[in-house]
Short mmCIF file of C-alpha atoms and ligand atoms in Angstrom, two decimals:
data_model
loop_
_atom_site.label_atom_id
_atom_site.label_comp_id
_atom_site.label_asym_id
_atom_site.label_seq_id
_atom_site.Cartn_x
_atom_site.Cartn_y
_atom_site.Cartn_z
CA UNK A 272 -12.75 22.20 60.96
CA UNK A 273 -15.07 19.72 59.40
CA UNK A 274 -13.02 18.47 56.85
CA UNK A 275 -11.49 15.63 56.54
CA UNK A 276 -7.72 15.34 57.70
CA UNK A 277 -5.45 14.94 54.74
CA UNK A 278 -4.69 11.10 54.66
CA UNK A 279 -2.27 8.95 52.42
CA UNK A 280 -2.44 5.42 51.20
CA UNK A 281 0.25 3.88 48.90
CA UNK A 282 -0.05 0.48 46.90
CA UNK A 283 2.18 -1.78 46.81
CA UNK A 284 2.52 -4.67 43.96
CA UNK A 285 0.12 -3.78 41.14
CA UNK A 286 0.17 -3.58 37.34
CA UNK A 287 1.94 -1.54 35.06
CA UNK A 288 1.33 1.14 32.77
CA UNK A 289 -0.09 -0.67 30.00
CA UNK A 290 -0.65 -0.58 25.96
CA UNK A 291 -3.05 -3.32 24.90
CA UNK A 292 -3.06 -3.38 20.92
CA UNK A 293 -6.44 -4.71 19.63
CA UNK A 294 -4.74 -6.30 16.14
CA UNK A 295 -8.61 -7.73 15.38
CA UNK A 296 -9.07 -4.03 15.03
CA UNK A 297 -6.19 -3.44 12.58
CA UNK A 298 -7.69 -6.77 10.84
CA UNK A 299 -11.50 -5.17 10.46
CA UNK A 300 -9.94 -1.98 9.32
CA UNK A 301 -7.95 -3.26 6.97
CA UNK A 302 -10.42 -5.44 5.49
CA UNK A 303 -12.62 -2.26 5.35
CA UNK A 304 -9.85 -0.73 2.92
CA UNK A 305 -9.39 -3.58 1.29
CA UNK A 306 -13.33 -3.42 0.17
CA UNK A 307 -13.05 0.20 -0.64
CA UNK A 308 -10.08 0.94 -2.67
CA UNK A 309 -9.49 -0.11 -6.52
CA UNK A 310 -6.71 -1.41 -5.89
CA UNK A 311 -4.23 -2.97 -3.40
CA UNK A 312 -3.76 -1.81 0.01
CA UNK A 313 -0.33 -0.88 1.24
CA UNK A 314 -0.52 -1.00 4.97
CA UNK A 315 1.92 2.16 6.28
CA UNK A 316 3.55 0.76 9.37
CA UNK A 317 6.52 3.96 9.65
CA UNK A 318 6.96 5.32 12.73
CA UNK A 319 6.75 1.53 14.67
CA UNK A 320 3.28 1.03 13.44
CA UNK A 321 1.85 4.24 14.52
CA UNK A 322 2.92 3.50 17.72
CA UNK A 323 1.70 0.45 17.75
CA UNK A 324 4.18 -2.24 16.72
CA UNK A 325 5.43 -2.08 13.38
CA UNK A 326 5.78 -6.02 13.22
CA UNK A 327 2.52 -7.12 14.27
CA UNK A 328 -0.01 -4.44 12.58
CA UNK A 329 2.45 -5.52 9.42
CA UNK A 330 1.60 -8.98 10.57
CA UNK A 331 -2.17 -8.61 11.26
CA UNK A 332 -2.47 -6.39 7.63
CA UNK A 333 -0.97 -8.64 5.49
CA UNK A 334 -3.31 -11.52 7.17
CA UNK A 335 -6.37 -9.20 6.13
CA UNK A 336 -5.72 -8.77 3.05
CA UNK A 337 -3.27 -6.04 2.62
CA UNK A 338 -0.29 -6.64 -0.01
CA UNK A 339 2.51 -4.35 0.68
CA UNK A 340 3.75 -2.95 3.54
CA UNK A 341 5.44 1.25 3.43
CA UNK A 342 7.47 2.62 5.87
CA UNK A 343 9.85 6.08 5.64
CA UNK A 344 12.80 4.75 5.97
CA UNK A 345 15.25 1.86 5.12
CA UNK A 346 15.99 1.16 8.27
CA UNK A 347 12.52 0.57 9.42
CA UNK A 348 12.20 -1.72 6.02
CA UNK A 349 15.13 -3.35 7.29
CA UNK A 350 13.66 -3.95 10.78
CA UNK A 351 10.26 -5.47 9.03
CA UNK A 352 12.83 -7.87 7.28
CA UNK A 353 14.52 -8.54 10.65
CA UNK A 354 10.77 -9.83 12.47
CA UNK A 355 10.76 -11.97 9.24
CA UNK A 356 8.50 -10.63 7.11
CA UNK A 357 9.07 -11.28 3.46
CA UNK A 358 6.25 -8.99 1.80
CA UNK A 359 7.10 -6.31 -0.69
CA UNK A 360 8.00 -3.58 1.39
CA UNK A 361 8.34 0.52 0.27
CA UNK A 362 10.71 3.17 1.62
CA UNK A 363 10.15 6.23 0.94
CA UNK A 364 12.10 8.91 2.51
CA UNK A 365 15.92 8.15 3.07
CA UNK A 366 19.11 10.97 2.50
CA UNK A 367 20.91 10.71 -0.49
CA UNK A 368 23.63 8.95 1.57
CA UNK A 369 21.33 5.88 2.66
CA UNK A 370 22.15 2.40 2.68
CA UNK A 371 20.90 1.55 -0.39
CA UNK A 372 22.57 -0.99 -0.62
CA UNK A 373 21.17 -2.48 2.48
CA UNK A 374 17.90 -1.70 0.67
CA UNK A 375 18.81 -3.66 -2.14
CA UNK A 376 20.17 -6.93 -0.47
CA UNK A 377 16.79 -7.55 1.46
CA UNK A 378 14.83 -6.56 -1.49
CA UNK A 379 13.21 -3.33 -0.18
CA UNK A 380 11.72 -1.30 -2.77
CA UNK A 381 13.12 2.75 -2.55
CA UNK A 382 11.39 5.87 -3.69
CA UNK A 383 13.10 8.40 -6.09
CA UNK A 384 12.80 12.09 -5.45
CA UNK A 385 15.55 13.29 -7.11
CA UNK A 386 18.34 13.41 -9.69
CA UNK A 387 21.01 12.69 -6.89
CA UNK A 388 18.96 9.90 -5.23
CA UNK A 389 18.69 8.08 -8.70
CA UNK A 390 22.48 8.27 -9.33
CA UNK A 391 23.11 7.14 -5.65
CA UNK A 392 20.38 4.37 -6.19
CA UNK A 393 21.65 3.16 -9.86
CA UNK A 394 25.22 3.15 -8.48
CA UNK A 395 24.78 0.45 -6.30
CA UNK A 396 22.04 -1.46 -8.78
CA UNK A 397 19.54 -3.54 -8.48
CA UNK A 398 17.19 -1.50 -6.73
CA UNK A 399 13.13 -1.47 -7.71
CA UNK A 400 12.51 1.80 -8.08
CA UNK A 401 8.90 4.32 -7.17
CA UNK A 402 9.40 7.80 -8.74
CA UNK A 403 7.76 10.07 -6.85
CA UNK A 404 6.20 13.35 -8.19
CA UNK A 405 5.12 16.52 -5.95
CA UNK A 406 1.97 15.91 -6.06
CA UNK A 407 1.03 19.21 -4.19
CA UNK A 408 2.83 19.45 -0.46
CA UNK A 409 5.96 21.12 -1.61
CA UNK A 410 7.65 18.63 1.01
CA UNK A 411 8.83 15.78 -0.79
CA UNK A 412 8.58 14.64 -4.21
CA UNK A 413 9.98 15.78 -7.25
CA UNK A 414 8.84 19.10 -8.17
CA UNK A 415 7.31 19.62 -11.75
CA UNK A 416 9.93 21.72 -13.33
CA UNK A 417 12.36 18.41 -12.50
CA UNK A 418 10.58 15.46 -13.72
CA UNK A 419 11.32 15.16 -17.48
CA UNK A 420 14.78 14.94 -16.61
CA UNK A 421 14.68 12.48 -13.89
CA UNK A 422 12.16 10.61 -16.19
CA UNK A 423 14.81 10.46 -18.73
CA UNK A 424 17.91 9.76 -16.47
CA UNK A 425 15.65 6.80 -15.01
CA UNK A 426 15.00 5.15 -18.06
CA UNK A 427 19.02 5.84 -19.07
CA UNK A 428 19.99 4.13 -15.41
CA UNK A 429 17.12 1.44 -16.47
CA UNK A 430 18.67 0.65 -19.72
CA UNK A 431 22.30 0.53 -18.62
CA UNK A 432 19.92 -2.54 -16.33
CA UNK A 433 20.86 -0.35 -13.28
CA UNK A 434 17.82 -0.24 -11.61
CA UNK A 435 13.97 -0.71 -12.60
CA UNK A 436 11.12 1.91 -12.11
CA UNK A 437 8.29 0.24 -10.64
CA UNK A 438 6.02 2.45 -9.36
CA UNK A 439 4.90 6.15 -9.57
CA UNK A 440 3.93 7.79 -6.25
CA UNK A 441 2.34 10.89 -5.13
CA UNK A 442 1.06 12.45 -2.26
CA UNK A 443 -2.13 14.73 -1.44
CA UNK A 444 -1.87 17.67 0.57
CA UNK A 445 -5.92 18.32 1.58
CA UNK A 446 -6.84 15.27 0.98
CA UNK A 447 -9.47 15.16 3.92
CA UNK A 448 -11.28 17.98 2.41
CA UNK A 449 -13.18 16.44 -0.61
CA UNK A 450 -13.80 19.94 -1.80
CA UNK A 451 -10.35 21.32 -1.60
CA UNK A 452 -9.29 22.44 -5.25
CA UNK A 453 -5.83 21.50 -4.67
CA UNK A 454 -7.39 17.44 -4.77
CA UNK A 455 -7.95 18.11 -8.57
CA UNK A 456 -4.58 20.04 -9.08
CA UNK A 457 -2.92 17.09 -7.74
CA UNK A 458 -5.00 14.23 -9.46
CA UNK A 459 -4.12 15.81 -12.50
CA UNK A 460 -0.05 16.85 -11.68
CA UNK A 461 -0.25 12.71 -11.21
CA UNK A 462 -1.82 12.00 -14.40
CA UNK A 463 0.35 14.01 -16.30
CA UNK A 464 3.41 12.81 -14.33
CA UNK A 465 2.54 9.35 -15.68
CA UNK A 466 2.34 10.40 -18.87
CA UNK A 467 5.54 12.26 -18.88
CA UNK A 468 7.55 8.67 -17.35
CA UNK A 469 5.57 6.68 -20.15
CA UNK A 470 6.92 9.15 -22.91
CA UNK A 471 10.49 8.47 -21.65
CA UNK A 472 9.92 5.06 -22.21
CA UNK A 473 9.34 4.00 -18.37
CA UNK A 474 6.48 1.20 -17.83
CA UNK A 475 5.48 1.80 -13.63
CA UNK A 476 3.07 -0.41 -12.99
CA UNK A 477 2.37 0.38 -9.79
CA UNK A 478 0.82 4.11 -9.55
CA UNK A 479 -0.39 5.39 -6.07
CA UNK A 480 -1.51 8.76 -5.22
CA UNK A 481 -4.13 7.75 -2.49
CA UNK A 482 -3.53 7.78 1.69
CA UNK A 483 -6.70 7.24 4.06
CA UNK A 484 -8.30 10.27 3.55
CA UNK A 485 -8.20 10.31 -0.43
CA UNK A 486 -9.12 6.49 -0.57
CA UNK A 487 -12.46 7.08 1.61
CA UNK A 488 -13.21 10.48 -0.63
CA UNK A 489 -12.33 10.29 -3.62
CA UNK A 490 -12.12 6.81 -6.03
CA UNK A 491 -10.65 9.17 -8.77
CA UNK A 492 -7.21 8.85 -6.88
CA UNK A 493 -7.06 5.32 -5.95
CA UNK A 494 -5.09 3.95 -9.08
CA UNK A 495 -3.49 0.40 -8.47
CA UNK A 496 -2.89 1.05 -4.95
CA UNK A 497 -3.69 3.03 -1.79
CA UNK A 498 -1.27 3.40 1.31
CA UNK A 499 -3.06 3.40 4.14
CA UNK A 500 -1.45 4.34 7.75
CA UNK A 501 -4.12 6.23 10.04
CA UNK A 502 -7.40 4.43 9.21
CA UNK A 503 -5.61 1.58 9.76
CA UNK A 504 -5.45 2.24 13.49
CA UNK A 505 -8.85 3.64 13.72
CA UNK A 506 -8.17 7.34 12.46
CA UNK A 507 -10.24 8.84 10.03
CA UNK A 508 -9.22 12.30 9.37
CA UNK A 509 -12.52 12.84 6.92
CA UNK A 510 -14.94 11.77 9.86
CA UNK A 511 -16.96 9.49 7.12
CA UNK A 512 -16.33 6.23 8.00
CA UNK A 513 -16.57 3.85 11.65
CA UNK A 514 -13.11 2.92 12.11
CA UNK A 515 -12.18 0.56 14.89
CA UNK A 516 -9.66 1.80 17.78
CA UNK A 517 -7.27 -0.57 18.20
CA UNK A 518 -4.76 0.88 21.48
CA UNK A 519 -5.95 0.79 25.32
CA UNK A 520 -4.05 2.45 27.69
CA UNK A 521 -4.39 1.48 31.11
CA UNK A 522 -2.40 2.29 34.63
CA UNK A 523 -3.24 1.55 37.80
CA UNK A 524 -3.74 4.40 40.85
CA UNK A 525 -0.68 3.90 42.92
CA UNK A 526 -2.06 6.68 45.32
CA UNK A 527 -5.15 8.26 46.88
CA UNK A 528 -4.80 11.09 49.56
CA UNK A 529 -7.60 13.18 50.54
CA UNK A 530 -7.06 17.33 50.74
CA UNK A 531 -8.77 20.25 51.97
CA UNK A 532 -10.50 22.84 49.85
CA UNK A 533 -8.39 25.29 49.00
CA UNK A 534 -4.97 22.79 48.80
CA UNK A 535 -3.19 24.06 45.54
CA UNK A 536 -2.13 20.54 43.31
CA UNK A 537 0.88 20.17 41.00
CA UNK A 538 3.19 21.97 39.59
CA UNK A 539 1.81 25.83 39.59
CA UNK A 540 -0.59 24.70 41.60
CA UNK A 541 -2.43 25.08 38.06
CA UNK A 542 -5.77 23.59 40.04
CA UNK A 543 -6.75 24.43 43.78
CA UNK A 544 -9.29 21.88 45.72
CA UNK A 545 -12.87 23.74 45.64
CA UNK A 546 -13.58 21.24 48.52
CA UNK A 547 -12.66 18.49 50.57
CA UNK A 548 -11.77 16.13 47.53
CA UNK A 549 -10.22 12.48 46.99
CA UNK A 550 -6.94 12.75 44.87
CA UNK A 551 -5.85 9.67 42.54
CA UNK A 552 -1.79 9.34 41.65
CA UNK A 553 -1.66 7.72 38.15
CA UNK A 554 1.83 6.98 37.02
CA UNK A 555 2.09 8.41 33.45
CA UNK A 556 3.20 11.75 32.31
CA UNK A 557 4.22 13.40 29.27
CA UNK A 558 7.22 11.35 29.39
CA UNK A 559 4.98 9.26 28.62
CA UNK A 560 3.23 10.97 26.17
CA UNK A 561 0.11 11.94 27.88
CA UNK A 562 -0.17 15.55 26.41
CA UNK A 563 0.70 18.30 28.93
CA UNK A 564 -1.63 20.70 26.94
CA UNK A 565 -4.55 18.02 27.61
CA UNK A 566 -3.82 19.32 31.09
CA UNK A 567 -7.41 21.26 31.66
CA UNK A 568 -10.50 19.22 30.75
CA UNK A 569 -8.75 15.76 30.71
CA UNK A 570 -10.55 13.01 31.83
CA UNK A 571 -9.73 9.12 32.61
CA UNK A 572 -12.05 6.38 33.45
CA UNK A 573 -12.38 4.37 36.47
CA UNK A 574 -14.32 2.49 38.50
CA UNK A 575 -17.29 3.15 35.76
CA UNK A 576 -17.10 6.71 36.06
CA UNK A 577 -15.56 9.48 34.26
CA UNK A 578 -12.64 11.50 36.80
CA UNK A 579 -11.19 14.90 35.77
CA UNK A 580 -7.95 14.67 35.27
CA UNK A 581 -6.62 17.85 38.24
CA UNK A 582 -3.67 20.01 37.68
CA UNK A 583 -0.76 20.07 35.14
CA UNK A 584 0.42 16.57 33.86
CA UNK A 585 3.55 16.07 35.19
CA UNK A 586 6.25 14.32 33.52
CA UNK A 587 5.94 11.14 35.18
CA UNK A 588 2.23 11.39 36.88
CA UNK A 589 -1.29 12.54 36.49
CA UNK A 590 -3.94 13.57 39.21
CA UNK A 591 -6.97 12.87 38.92
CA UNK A 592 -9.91 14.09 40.97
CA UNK A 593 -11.73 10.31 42.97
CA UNK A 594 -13.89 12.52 44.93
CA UNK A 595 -17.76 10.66 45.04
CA UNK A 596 -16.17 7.72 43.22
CA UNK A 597 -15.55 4.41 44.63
CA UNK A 598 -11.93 4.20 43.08
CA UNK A 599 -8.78 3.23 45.04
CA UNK A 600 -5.42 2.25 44.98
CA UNK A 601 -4.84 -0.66 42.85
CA UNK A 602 -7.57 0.27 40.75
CA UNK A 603 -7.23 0.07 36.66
CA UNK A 604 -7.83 3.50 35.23
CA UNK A 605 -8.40 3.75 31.48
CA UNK A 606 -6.28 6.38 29.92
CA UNK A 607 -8.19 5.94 26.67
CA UNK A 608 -9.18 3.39 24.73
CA UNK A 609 -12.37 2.52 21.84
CA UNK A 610 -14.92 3.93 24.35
CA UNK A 611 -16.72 0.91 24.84
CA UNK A 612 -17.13 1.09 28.18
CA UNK A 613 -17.12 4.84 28.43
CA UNK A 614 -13.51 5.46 28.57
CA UNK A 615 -12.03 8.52 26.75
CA UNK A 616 -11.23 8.03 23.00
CA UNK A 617 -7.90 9.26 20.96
CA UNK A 618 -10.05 11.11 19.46
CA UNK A 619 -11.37 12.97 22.68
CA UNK A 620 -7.22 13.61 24.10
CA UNK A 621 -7.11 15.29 20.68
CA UNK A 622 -9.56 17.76 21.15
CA UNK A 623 -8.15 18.48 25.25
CA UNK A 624 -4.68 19.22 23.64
CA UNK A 625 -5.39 20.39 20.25
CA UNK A 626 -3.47 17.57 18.86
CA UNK A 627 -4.01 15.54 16.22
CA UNK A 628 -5.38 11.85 16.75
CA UNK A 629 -2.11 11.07 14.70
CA UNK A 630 0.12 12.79 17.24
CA UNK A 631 -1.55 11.32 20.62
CA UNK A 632 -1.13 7.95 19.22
CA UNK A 633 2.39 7.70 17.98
CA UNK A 634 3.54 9.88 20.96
CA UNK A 635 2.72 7.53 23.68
CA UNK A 636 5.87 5.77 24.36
CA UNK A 637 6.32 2.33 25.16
CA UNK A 638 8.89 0.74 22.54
CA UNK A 639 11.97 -0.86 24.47
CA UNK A 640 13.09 0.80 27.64
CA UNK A 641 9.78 2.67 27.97
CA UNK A 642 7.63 2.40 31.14
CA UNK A 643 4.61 1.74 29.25
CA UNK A 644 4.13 -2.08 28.39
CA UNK A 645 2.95 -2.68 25.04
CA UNK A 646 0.83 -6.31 24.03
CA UNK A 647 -0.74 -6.98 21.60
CA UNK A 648 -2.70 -9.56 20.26
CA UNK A 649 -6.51 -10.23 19.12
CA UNK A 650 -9.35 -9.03 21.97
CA UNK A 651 -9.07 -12.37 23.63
CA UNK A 652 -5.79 -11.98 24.34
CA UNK A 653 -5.68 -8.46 24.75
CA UNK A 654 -8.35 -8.61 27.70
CA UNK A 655 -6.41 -11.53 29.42
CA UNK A 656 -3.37 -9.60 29.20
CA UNK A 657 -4.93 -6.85 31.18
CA UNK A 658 -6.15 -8.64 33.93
C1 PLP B 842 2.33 8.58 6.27
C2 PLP B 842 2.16 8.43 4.82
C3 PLP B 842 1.04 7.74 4.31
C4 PLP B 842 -0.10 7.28 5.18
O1 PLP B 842 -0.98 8.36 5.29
P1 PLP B 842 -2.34 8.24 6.13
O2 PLP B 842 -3.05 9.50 5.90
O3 PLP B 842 -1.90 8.06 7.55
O4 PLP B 842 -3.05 7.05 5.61
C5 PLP B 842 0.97 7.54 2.95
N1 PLP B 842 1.92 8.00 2.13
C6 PLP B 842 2.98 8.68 2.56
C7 PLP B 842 3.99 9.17 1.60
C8 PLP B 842 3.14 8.94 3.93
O5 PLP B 842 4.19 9.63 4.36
#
């Protein structure tokens, strides 16, 4: 035999898994919204910020210019309130049953889908109040067959000084597709759902219809405000616009070992050696949130070079294929980050898993108790964080 005897080499101390967040790029995105829509920019930090810290993309937005902040729920309102930020701050989809009165006491603003959530809402008072119309998902919203009468129980509550409508909301379903003729069907189930709350007497002021993808398309929906949660971390679902990446996700190779061709490699031994080849241990997984169906045509970067990612991702690990490269244990690798430097993209683990860019980023897990460390901070600090 000519090859190589399998061989084994474990690191010891060495770095983490790693999240860097880039918040200059939340700033230049942000700023780039800021330029483009009418009117104010709500930056959408549910869902901890994408994945990428609620507190400080709220933080870095609000510094750029952004206004308001959104979020889903009340308790991730509340949470924004608890890092101390004092902003006007939208929640948007809560049970009938939610603390609204939580809501109310640190002055989060609540949308209205329904009959029941306005009687649960004007019940405890005091709340500032975003009616929100189906504007075409058939998710959430109030359908068109409901809103007169929620129109005129709102303005009733409003009267009896139980609450005050604010705002008017909506939602696009194909927004991304400027040609899609359910963009008009909705711009116009908006218009007339403003009509309908001004004809019960209701004064919203602030009237939003518009997320990323409408706001780069289509001016028609922009209103007096756009919310704004994917293109804020780089994502552009309408493939228009440069964007800015803002995560990095690094780990370092905690083992090589070299195999013979034909050795069979993870689970289902899903990938067999074709040769003698160099195997890299990286310690994330789709615990993680690497996804497993990224599992054939994966690639990380290291050492300056591009590596196939070899075999099914694990729950806790990765292999990647070192063979011809120079990498070793210690070594960063680059999960994915802008691509500067040729590492793979969120867009590009997308495409391997068939995932959106939405899903790969708010999947990777490193909030508290995760083995992924997040930091973030501008480049600077994001650079000396990873060294
Ligand atoms: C998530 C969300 C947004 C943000 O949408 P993007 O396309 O990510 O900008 C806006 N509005 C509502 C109601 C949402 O749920």
């Amino acid at each position: 035999m000519t090859s190589p005897s399998p061989s084994y080499a474990v690191g010891t101390a060495m770095a983490r898994p790693t999240l860097s967040v880039d918040l200059t790029a939340i700033a230049a995105n942000t700023e780039l919204f800021c330029r483009i829509a009418t009117g104010e920019v709500m930056a959408v930090v549910k869902a901890d910020g994408f994945g990428h810290g609620a507190a400080e993309v709220a933080r870095a937005a609000l510094t750029a210019g952004a206004t308001r902040l959104g979020v889903a729920t009340i308790e991730e309102a509340l949470a924004l309130r608890a890092a101390g930020l004092r902003a006007p701050v939208l929640s948007w989809l809560n049970p009938v049953t939610a603390d609204w009165r939580a809501a109310s006491a640190a002055g989060v603003e609540v949308a209205v889908p329904s009959i029941e959530h306005l009687q649960a809402v004007a019940e405890v008072g005091g709340a500032r109040v975003h009616l929100e119309i189906d504007a075409g998902l058939a998710r959430d919203g109030c359908a068109p067959r409901g809103w007169l009468a929620l129109c005129r129980a709102a303005r009733a509550a409003e009267r009896a000084g139980r609450l005050h409508v604010v705002g008017l909301m909506g939602h696009l379903p194909c927004a991304d597709r400027a040609e899609d003729h359910s963009n008009s069907v909705g711009r116009t189930r908006f218009a007339w759902a403003l009509e309908a709350a001004r004809s019960a007497g209701l004064r919203p002021h602030d009237l939003h219809l518009a997320a990323t993808s409408a706001t780069l398309l289509d001016p028609r929906s922009h209103h007096t405000m756009s919310r704004i949660g994917a293109g804020l971390y780089g994502i552009d679902p309408t493939r228009t616009t440069a964007l800015r990446p803002a995560l990095t996700l690094t780990a370092p190779v905690v083992e090589t070992r070299t195999v013979l061709a034909g050795t069979g490699v993870g689970y289902g031994h899903a990938w067999t050696a074709p040769r003698s080849s160099r195997l890299g241990l990286i310690p994330l997984g789709y615990a993680d949130g690497l996804p497993r169906s990224a599992s054939t045509g994966a690639e990380m970067h290291v050492a300056g070079e591009r590596v196939p990612v070899v075999g099914r991702i694990s729950m806790d690990m990765t292999v990647v294929d070192l063979t011809g490269t120079t990498a070793t244990v210690g070594d960063t690798v680059t999960v994915l980050g802008p691509g500067d430097d040729g590492e793979p993209t969120v867009r590009e683990w997308a495409e391997w898993s068939g995932e959106l860019e939405h899903e790969i980023v708010t999947g990777i897990s490193s909030g508290p108790g995760s083995r992924v460390r997040r930091t973030a901070g501008p480049a600077a600090t994001v650079l000396r964080g990873l060294s």
